[in-house]
mmCIF file of C-alpha atoms in Angstrom:
data_model
loop_
_atom_site.group_PDB
_atom_site.id
_atom_site.type_symbol
_atom_site.label_atom_id
_atom_site.label_comp_id
_atom_site.label_asym_id
_atom_site.label_seq_id
_atom_site.Cartn_x
_atom_site.Cartn_y
_atom_site.Cartn_z
ATOM 1 C CA ILE A 1 136.992 -53.807 -143.102
ATOM 2 C CA ALA A 2 134.725 -50.923 -142.109
ATOM 3 C CA GLY A 3 136.116 -48.475 -139.636
ATOM 4 C CA ILE A 4 138.143 -45.341 -139.064
ATOM 5 C CA THR A 5 141.635 -44.781 -140.375
ATOM 6 C CA GLN A 6 143.969 -42.220 -138.874
ATOM 7 C CA ALA A 7 147.311 -41.079 -140.241
ATOM 8 C CA PRO A 8 150.061 -40.788 -139.303
ATOM 9 C CA THR A 9 150.342 -43.334 -136.481
ATOM 10 C CA SER A 10 152.946 -41.196 -134.773
ATOM 11 C CA GLN A 11 154.845 -37.998 -135.453
ATOM 12 C CA ILE A 12 157.566 -35.896 -133.903
ATOM 13 C CA LEU A 13 157.072 -32.240 -134.784
ATOM 14 C CA ALA A 14 159.132 -29.149 -134.133
ATOM 15 C CA ALA A 15 157.372 -26.332 -132.319
ATOM 16 C CA GLY A 16 155.965 -23.730 -134.663
ATOM 17 C CA ARG A 17 155.393 -26.180 -137.517
ATOM 18 C CA ARG A 18 152.015 -26.796 -139.117
ATOM 19 C CA MET A 19 150.590 -30.322 -139.047
ATOM 20 C CA THR A 20 147.416 -31.992 -140.307
ATOM 21 C CA LEU A 21 146.178 -35.225 -138.783
ATOM 22 C CA ARG A 22 144.059 -37.205 -141.176
ATOM 23 C CA CYS A 23 140.906 -39.149 -140.376
ATOM 24 C CA THR A 24 138.716 -41.135 -142.763
ATOM 25 C CA GLN A 25 135.701 -43.319 -142.030
ATOM 26 C CA ASP A 26 133.781 -45.653 -144.315
ATOM 27 C CA MET A 27 130.750 -46.323 -142.129
ATOM 28 C CA ARG A 28 128.760 -43.342 -143.508
ATOM 29 C CA HIS A 29 128.418 -41.962 -139.995
ATOM 30 C CA ASN A 30 127.074 -38.445 -139.746
ATOM 31 C CA ALA A 31 128.928 -37.352 -136.631
ATOM 32 C CA MET A 32 132.716 -37.185 -136.236
ATOM 33 C CA TYR A 33 134.918 -36.057 -133.375
ATOM 34 C CA TRP A 34 138.506 -35.270 -132.473
ATOM 35 C CA TYR A 35 139.701 -36.026 -128.945
ATOM 36 C CA ARG A 36 143.018 -35.742 -127.198
ATOM 37 C CA GLN A 37 143.999 -38.118 -124.434
ATOM 38 C CA ASP A 38 146.594 -37.195 -121.820
ATOM 39 C CA LEU A 39 147.786 -39.288 -118.895
ATOM 40 C CA GLY A 40 145.516 -38.925 -115.870
ATOM 41 C CA LEU A 41 142.868 -36.986 -117.760
ATOM 42 C CA GLY A 42 139.719 -38.136 -119.468
ATOM 43 C CA LEU A 43 139.271 -37.844 -123.194
ATOM 44 C CA ARG A 44 138.847 -34.172 -124.052
ATOM 45 C CA LEU A 45 136.858 -33.069 -127.073
ATOM 46 C CA ILE A 46 138.682 -30.699 -129.428
ATOM 47 C CA HIS A 47 136.213 -30.252 -132.285
ATOM 48 C CA TYR A 48 133.229 -32.103 -133.634
ATOM 49 C CA SER A 49 131.029 -32.257 -136.705
ATOM 50 C CA ASN A 50 127.398 -33.371 -136.609
ATOM 51 C CA THR A 51 127.156 -33.625 -140.388
ATOM 52 C CA ALA A 52 129.137 -32.788 -143.510
ATOM 53 C CA GLY A 53 129.574 -29.039 -143.917
ATOM 54 C CA THR A 54 129.234 -28.195 -140.223
ATOM 55 C CA THR A 55 131.736 -28.119 -137.370
ATOM 56 C CA GLY A 56 131.702 -27.075 -133.736
ATOM 57 C CA LYS A 57 134.127 -26.345 -130.910
ATOM 58 C CA GLY A 58 134.635 -28.770 -128.076
ATOM 59 C CA GLU A 59 136.209 -28.368 -124.670
ATOM 60 C CA VAL A 60 139.775 -27.564 -125.841
ATOM 61 C CA PRO A 61 139.619 -26.051 -129.352
ATOM 62 C CA ASP A 62 142.375 -23.427 -129.099
ATOM 63 C CA GLY A 63 145.258 -24.003 -131.498
ATOM 64 C CA TYR A 64 143.295 -26.493 -133.607
ATOM 65 C CA SER A 65 141.039 -26.242 -136.640
ATOM 66 C CA VAL A 66 138.930 -28.758 -138.556
ATOM 67 C CA SER A 67 136.973 -29.024 -141.770
ATOM 68 C CA ARG A 68 134.259 -31.416 -142.971
ATOM 69 C CA ALA A 69 134.021 -31.158 -146.723
ATOM 70 C CA ASN A 70 132.366 -34.579 -147.066
ATOM 71 C CA THR A 71 130.953 -37.372 -144.914
ATOM 72 C CA ASP A 72 134.092 -39.501 -144.837
ATOM 73 C CA ASP A 73 136.946 -37.101 -144.009
ATOM 74 C CA PHE A 74 137.575 -34.981 -140.930
ATOM 75 C CA PRO A 75 141.131 -33.603 -140.807
ATOM 76 C CA LEU A 76 142.535 -31.818 -137.761
ATOM 77 C CA THR A 77 145.101 -29.059 -138.278
ATOM 78 C CA LEU A 78 147.559 -27.593 -135.822
ATOM 79 C CA ALA A 79 148.468 -24.223 -137.320
ATOM 80 C CA SER A 80 151.585 -23.649 -135.203
ATOM 81 C CA ALA A 81 152.375 -26.530 -132.883
ATOM 82 C CA VAL A 82 153.353 -25.974 -129.241
ATOM 83 C CA PRO A 83 154.774 -28.503 -126.736
ATOM 84 C CA SER A 84 151.491 -28.572 -124.770
ATOM 85 C CA GLN A 85 149.895 -30.171 -127.822
ATOM 86 C CA THR A 86 151.967 -33.298 -127.228
ATOM 87 C CA SER A 87 149.284 -35.942 -126.793
ATOM 88 C CA VAL A 88 147.533 -38.920 -128.310
ATOM 89 C CA TYR A 89 144.831 -37.825 -130.712
ATOM 90 C CA PHE A 90 141.802 -39.980 -131.432
ATOM 91 C CA CYS A 91 139.302 -39.483 -134.194
ATOM 92 C CA ALA A 92 135.865 -41.011 -133.636
ATOM 93 C CA SER A 93 132.542 -41.286 -135.392
ATOM 94 C CA SER A 94 128.993 -42.211 -134.495
ATOM 95 C CA ASP A 95 125.673 -42.719 -136.203
ATOM 96 C CA GLY A 96 124.631 -39.574 -134.381
ATOM 97 C CA ARG A 97 120.933 -40.006 -134.948
ATOM 98 C CA ARG A 98 120.300 -41.715 -131.642
ATOM 99 C CA GLY A 99 121.400 -40.631 -128.173
ATOM 100 C CA ASN A 100 122.702 -44.108 -127.453
ATOM 101 C CA SER A 101 124.956 -44.344 -130.489
ATOM 102 C CA PRO A 102 128.387 -45.514 -129.335
ATOM 103 C CA LEU A 103 131.559 -43.938 -130.650
ATOM 104 C CA HIS A 104 133.863 -45.838 -132.993
ATOM 105 C CA PHE A 105 137.474 -44.776 -132.567
ATOM 106 C CA GLY A 106 140.453 -44.754 -134.880
ATOM 107 C CA ASN A 107 143.749 -46.193 -133.643
ATOM 108 C CA GLY A 108 145.095 -42.798 -132.685
ATOM 109 C CA THR A 109 147.985 -40.540 -133.622
ATOM 110 C CA ARG A 110 150.768 -40.119 -131.054
ATOM 111 C CA LEU A 111 152.117 -36.593 -131.498
ATOM 112 C CA THR A 112 155.221 -35.223 -129.826
ATOM 113 C CA VAL A 113 155.976 -31.507 -130.173
ATOM 114 C CA THR A 114 159.570 -30.606 -129.349
ATOM 115 C CA GLY B 1 130.750 -28.082 -113.150
ATOM 116 C CA GLN B 2 130.398 -31.537 -114.578
ATOM 117 C CA ASN B 3 132.389 -34.347 -113.076
ATOM 118 C CA ILE B 4 132.866 -38.089 -113.347
ATOM 119 C CA ASP B 5 134.808 -40.007 -110.702
ATOM 120 C CA GLN B 6 136.375 -43.422 -111.089
ATOM 121 C CA PRO B 7 139.147 -45.121 -109.126
ATOM 122 C CA THR B 8 142.516 -44.579 -110.778
ATOM 123 C CA GLU B 9 143.700 -48.170 -110.513
ATOM 124 C CA MET B 10 142.445 -51.563 -109.329
ATOM 125 C CA THR B 11 144.081 -54.961 -109.026
ATOM 126 C CA ALA B 12 142.301 -58.317 -109.218
ATOM 127 C CA THR B 13 143.149 -61.988 -109.601
ATOM 128 C CA GLU B 14 142.579 -64.117 -112.662
ATOM 129 C CA GLY B 15 139.273 -66.003 -112.363
ATOM 130 C CA ALA B 16 137.854 -63.605 -109.780
ATOM 131 C CA ILE B 17 135.174 -60.893 -109.981
ATOM 132 C CA VAL B 18 135.829 -57.159 -109.936
ATOM 133 C CA GLN B 19 133.494 -54.168 -109.716
ATOM 134 C CA ILE B 20 134.567 -50.796 -111.124
ATOM 135 C CA ASN B 21 132.528 -47.880 -109.819
ATOM 136 C CA CYS B 22 131.657 -44.614 -111.514
ATOM 137 C CA THR B 23 129.886 -41.650 -109.930
ATOM 138 C CA TYR B 24 128.793 -38.629 -111.886
ATOM 139 C CA GLN B 25 127.492 -35.093 -111.464
ATOM 140 C CA THR B 26 126.321 -33.714 -114.804
ATOM 141 C CA SER B 27 123.896 -31.205 -116.237
ATOM 142 C CA GLY B 28 121.143 -33.646 -117.049
ATOM 143 C CA PHE B 29 121.500 -37.265 -118.055
ATOM 144 C CA ASN B 30 120.874 -39.039 -121.341
ATOM 145 C CA GLY B 31 122.796 -42.241 -120.858
ATOM 146 C CA LEU B 32 126.015 -43.768 -119.556
ATOM 147 C CA PHE B 33 128.628 -45.649 -121.543
ATOM 148 C CA TRP B 34 131.470 -47.964 -120.584
ATOM 149 C CA TYR B 35 134.450 -48.388 -122.883
ATOM 150 C CA GLN B 36 137.477 -50.665 -122.666
ATOM 151 C CA GLN B 37 140.900 -49.411 -123.702
ATOM 152 C CA HIS B 38 143.947 -51.661 -123.889
ATOM 153 C CA ALA B 39 147.310 -49.942 -123.518
ATOM 154 C CA GLY B 40 148.317 -48.221 -126.737
ATOM 155 C CA GLU B 41 144.993 -48.927 -128.410
ATOM 156 C CA ALA B 42 141.715 -47.142 -129.084
ATOM 157 C CA PRO B 43 138.728 -47.294 -126.726
ATOM 158 C CA THR B 44 136.084 -49.852 -127.696
ATOM 159 C CA PHE B 45 132.428 -49.793 -126.699
ATOM 160 C CA LEU B 46 131.321 -52.190 -123.940
ATOM 161 C CA SER B 47 127.883 -51.153 -122.699
ATOM 162 C CA TYR B 48 125.203 -48.495 -122.522
ATOM 163 C CA ASN B 49 122.701 -47.817 -119.724
ATOM 164 C CA VAL B 50 119.912 -45.264 -119.778
ATOM 165 C CA LEU B 51 117.404 -46.885 -117.403
ATOM 166 C CA ASP B 52 118.024 -48.023 -113.834
ATOM 167 C CA GLY B 53 119.075 -51.604 -113.399
ATOM 168 C CA LEU B 54 121.521 -54.191 -114.558
ATOM 169 C CA GLU B 55 122.467 -54.915 -118.167
ATOM 170 C CA GLU B 56 124.244 -58.224 -118.649
ATOM 171 C CA LYS B 57 126.426 -59.047 -121.621
ATOM 172 C CA GLY B 58 128.378 -62.262 -121.201
ATOM 173 C CA ARG B 59 131.069 -61.906 -118.536
ATOM 174 C CA PHE B 60 130.455 -58.158 -118.320
ATOM 175 C CA SER B 61 127.501 -56.433 -116.645
ATOM 176 C CA SER B 62 126.773 -52.751 -116.109
ATOM 177 C CA PHE B 63 124.495 -51.253 -113.473
ATOM 178 C CA LEU B 64 122.928 -47.812 -113.272
ATOM 179 C CA SER B 65 121.181 -45.846 -110.522
ATOM 180 C CA ARG B 66 120.151 -42.456 -111.850
ATOM 181 C CA SER B 67 118.892 -41.212 -108.479
ATOM 182 C CA LYS B 68 122.333 -41.853 -106.953
ATOM 183 C CA GLY B 69 124.375 -40.732 -109.964
ATOM 184 C CA TYR B 70 126.127 -44.068 -109.845
ATOM 185 C CA SER B 71 127.116 -46.888 -112.136
ATOM 186 C CA TYR B 72 129.359 -49.899 -111.928
ATOM 187 C CA LEU B 73 130.914 -52.312 -114.377
ATOM 188 C CA LEU B 74 131.118 -55.888 -113.148
ATOM 189 C CA LEU B 75 133.622 -58.252 -114.725
ATOM 190 C CA LYS B 76 133.302 -61.962 -113.927
ATOM 191 C CA GLU B 77 135.701 -64.867 -114.481
ATOM 192 C CA LEU B 78 138.556 -62.455 -115.050
ATOM 193 C CA GLN B 79 141.047 -63.289 -117.763
ATOM 194 C CA MET B 80 144.504 -61.829 -118.315
ATOM 195 C CA LYS B 81 143.224 -60.147 -121.484
ATOM 196 C CA ASP B 82 140.859 -58.069 -119.309
ATOM 197 C CA SER B 83 143.871 -56.041 -118.159
ATOM 198 C CA ALA B 84 142.987 -52.639 -119.595
ATOM 199 C CA SER B 85 141.610 -49.234 -118.696
ATOM 200 C CA TYR B 86 137.850 -48.901 -118.339
ATOM 201 C CA LEU B 87 136.326 -45.548 -119.209
ATOM 202 C CA CYS B 88 132.986 -44.271 -117.923
ATOM 203 C CA ALA B 89 131.246 -41.568 -119.971
ATOM 204 C CA VAL B 90 127.925 -39.771 -119.461
ATOM 205 C CA THR B 91 125.780 -37.998 -122.050
ATOM 206 C CA ASP B 92 124.440 -34.771 -120.575
ATOM 207 C CA SER B 93 121.255 -32.847 -121.365
ATOM 208 C CA ASN B 94 122.891 -31.370 -124.502
ATOM 209 C CA TYR B 95 123.961 -34.834 -125.643
ATOM 210 C CA GLN B 96 127.599 -33.973 -124.970
ATOM 211 C CA LEU B 97 129.767 -36.817 -123.720
ATOM 212 C CA ILE B 98 131.553 -36.222 -120.414
ATOM 213 C CA TRP B 99 134.432 -38.652 -119.809
ATOM 214 C CA GLY B 100 135.964 -40.000 -116.642
ATOM 215 C CA ALA B 101 139.750 -40.363 -116.480
ATOM 216 C CA GLY B 102 139.449 -44.133 -116.571
ATOM 217 C CA THR B 103 140.275 -47.014 -114.236
ATOM 218 C CA LYS B 104 143.376 -49.064 -114.962
ATOM 219 C CA LEU B 105 142.624 -52.708 -114.131
ATOM 220 C CA ILE B 106 145.586 -54.978 -113.454
ATOM 221 C CA ILE B 107 144.946 -58.727 -113.489
ATOM 222 C CA LYS B 108 147.376 -60.963 -111.623
ATOM 223 C CA PRO B 109 147.713 -64.721 -112.171
#
């Protein structure tokens, strides 16, 4: 089934530890995104990639890094986790060639930093 | 700054009709999306409006007025499975998506 796969589904992480959230899509979409979702707030963009080999900063990039070595994979790394990074993280992709391309979301990773 | 406003929570009765409003102030406008998100799940695409007027898709319709910076999502013949959060998002002049905080819709029997 075509779509986006995120791993892990959930994780409890000690503060100061490094963590990589994985995201893979098989729809051959050019654009990919990482969002965090916190209660009472809208989805906030962390980083994005318009095409393989390029990345850009979103609204809340501090403490996070991404890479886009190929079309399918877009991992998100927390270099040294802090409790404020406790959130639900969603990876998304879109065709990206048209302004009306909807986002397709993965099932999310629920991260708790203690 | 850019801002999208939606009611935090709404309650409706099974079989009834509900209208969820969204107002926006953004730097330019290139379209408005509605997404549905069930608790603990990912958002899923519902509708897209770029021109003024009503777009109907089964039990769901979405309306846009660009001059008023206003949209609504209309849900008819409500079913219990429609209990979810509904997210409004606007694409600005740079094609960046600006998200509202979402409206939690509670359906009562």
